[in-house]
XYZ file of C-alpha atoms in Angstrom:
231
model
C 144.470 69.032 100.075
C 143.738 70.131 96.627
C 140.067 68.353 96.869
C 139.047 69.288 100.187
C 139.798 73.127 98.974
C 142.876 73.875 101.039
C 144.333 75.185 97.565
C 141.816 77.382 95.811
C 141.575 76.667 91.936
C 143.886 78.461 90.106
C 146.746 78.707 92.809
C 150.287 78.124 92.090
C 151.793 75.324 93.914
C 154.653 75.895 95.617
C 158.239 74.627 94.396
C 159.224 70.601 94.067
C 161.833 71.416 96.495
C 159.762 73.514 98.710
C 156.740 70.674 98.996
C 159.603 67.940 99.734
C 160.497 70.215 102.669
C 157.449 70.939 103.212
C 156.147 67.342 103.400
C 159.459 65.575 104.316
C 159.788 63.753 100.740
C 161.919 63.347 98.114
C 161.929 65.519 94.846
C 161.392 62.689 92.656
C 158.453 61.261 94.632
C 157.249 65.499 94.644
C 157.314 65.104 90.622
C 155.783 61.359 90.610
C 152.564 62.425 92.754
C 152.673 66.151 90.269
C 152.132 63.779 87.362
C 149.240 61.854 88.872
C 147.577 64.967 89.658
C 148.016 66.104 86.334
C 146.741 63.038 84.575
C 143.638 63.389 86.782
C 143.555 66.706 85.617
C 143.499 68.347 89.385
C 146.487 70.626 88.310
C 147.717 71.962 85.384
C 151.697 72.583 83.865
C 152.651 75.622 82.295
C 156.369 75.532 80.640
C 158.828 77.668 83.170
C 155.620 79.312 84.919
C 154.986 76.508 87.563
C 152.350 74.015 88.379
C 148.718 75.254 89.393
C 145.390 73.827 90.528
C 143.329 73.414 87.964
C 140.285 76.231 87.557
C 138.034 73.332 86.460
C 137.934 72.330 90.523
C 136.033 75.804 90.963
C 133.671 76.030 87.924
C 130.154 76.054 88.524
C 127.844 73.869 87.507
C 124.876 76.106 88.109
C 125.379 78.353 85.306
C 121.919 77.171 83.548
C 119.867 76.783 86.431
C 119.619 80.870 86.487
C 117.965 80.916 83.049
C 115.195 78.368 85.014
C 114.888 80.483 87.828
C 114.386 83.288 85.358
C 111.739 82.036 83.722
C 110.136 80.191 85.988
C 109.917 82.002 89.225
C 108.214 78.903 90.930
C 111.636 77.295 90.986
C 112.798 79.782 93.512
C 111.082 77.649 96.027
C 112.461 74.395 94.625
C 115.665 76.089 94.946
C 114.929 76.883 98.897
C 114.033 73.085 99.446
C 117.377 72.028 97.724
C 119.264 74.415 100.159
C 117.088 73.148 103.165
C 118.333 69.151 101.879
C 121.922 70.243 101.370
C 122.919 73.009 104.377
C 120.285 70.606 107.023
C 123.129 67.757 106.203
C 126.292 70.187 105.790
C 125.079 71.573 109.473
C 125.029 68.380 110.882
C 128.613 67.430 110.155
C 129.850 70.211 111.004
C 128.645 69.863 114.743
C 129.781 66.681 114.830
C 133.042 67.298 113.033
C 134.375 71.019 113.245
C 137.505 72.007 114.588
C 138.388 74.646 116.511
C 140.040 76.538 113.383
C 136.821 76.041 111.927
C 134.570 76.708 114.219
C 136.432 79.950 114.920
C 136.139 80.832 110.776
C 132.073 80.222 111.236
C 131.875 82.574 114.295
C 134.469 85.381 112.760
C 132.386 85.534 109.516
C 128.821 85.662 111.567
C 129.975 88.324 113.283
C 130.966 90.169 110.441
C 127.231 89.445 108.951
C 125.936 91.864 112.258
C 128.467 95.006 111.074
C 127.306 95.324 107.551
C 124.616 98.358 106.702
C 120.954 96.637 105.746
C 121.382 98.541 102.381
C 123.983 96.692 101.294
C 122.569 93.603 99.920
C 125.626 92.685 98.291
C 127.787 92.801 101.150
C 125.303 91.160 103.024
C 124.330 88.256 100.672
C 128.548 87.828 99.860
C 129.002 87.675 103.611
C 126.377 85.199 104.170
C 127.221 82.963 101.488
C 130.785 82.726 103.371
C 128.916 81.592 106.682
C 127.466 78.784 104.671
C 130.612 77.997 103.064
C 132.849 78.495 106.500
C 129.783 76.151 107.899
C 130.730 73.008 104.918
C 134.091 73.361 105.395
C 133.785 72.468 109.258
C 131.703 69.482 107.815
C 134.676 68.027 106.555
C 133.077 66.591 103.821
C 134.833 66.912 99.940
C 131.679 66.052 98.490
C 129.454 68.506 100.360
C 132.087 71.154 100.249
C 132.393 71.101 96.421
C 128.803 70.639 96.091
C 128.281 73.743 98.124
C 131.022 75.462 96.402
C 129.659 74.250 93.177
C 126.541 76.909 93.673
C 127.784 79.492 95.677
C 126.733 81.898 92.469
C 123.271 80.745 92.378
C 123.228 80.669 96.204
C 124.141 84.365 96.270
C 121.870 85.191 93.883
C 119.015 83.596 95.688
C 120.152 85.241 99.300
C 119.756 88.568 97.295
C 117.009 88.162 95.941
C 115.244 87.041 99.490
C 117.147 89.858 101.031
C 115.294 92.514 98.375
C 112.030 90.919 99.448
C 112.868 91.545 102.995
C 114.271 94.786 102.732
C 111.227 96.696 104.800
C 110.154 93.958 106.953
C 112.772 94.428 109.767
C 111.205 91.809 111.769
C 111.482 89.290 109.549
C 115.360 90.083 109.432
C 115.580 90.077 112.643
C 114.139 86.623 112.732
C 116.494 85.435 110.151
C 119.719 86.773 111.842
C 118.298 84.929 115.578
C 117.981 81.941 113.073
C 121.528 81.928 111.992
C 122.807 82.575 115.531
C 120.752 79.299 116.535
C 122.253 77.646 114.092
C 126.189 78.752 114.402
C 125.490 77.627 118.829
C 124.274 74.863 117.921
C 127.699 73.704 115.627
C 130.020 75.822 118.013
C 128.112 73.387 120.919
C 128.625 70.287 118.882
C 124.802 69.885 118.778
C 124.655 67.935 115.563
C 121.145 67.239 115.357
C 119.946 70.614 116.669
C 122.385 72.095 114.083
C 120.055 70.416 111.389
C 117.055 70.671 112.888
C 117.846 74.923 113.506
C 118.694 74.883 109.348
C 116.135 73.450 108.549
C 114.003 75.556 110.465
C 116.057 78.957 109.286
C 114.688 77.704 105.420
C 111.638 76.651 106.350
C 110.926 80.225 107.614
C 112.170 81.915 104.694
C 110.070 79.651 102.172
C 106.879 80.535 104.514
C 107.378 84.231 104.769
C 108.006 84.506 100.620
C 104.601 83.040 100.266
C 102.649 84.785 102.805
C 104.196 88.281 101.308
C 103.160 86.547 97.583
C 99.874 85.775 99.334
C 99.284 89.381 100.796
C 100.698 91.277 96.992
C 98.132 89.020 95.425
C 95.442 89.982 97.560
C 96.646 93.600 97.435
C 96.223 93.473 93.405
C 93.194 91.960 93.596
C 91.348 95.054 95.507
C 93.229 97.651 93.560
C 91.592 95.696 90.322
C 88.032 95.487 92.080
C 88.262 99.085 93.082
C 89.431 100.207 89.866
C 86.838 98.118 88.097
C 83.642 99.447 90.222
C 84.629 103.418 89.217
């Protein structure tokens, strides 16, 4: 439970007696499986404060891919294809997998996408980095959830920064929030390969409109220059 993220890192485990209760175990065999976790450093023991999962389980490993992205801002479409790899997969397990608990998460968060003001890019990219997260936990998957959880920073920072680009073209929004509906039926459906296919599909738009709005500023610079230059 500690892996698959049902205790977030940093949480305080509940008492030796309690979990015995809890799980229908002895106390000893409680302590026995607290020391394994320990040596594999999953949780950590502080003297008369309690056991807790260990912080390590949450840190991100994407810390000094921002400094790339920073200064090279051709990454930021290498960064798109990694998400299209990674959320086309977590998409299809999660139609093939997700409970109803799950599915229920996914659909609660989306809607919660739909209420928040288009000006508020942080709310916005925050709550859509939960449907992507809410969407890899119904994949059922340790590795893809961690993985997922493992660059929810730089995934935030790279919804933003999309979302900034999109700000005035309401009909590419629009697009992008039919794309995500798409893609929640098709998991709430158990559509597993139209779940990837619709992610894929979601990035694959995204990627295309960023370079057709590079395309057209280029263009745009390039007549201010040859109208400045012919006065």
């Amino acid at each position: 439970m500690i892996i698959d993220g049902s205790f977030a890192a940093g949480e305080r485990l509940a008492s030796e007696r309690h979990l015995a209760e809890q799980y229908g175990v002895s106390r000893p065999s409680i302590r026995d499986a607290i020391k394994q976790l320990e040596a594999k450093g999953l949780v950590t023991r502080k003297q008369g404060g309690g056991t807790f999962v260990s912080k390590q389980l949450d840190a991100p490993f994407a810390a000094p891919l921002f400094d790339l992205l920073a200064n090279n801002p051709e990454s930021h479409y290498d960064l798109l294809e990694f998400r299209c790899a990674l959320e086309s997969v977590v998409a299809y397990y999660a139609a093939l997998r997700g409970e109803k608990t799950e599915l229920n998460h996914i659909e609660v968060v989306f809607n919660s996408i739909n209420e928040i003001d288009d000006n508020d890019l942080d709310a916005a990219s925050d709550a859509i980095v939960e449907f992507y997260l809410a969407i890899a936990d119904a994949a059922q998957n340790v590795l893809l959830i961690h993985l997922l959880r493992g660059v929810k920073d730089l995934l935030r920072h790279n919804i933003k920064e999309n979302l900034m680009v999109f700000k005035d073209h309401k009909d590419i929004r629009q697009q992008l929030n039919e794309h995500r509906a798409k893609l929640m039926k098709a998991i709430l459906e158990g559509q597993p390969d139209t779940a990837r296919q619709a992610s894929g599909q979601h990035l694959a738009f995204i990627e295309q409109s960023l370079l057709k709005l590079d395309q057209d500023k280029d263009r745009l610079s390039g007549s201010v220059r040859r109208l400045l230059s012919s006065q």
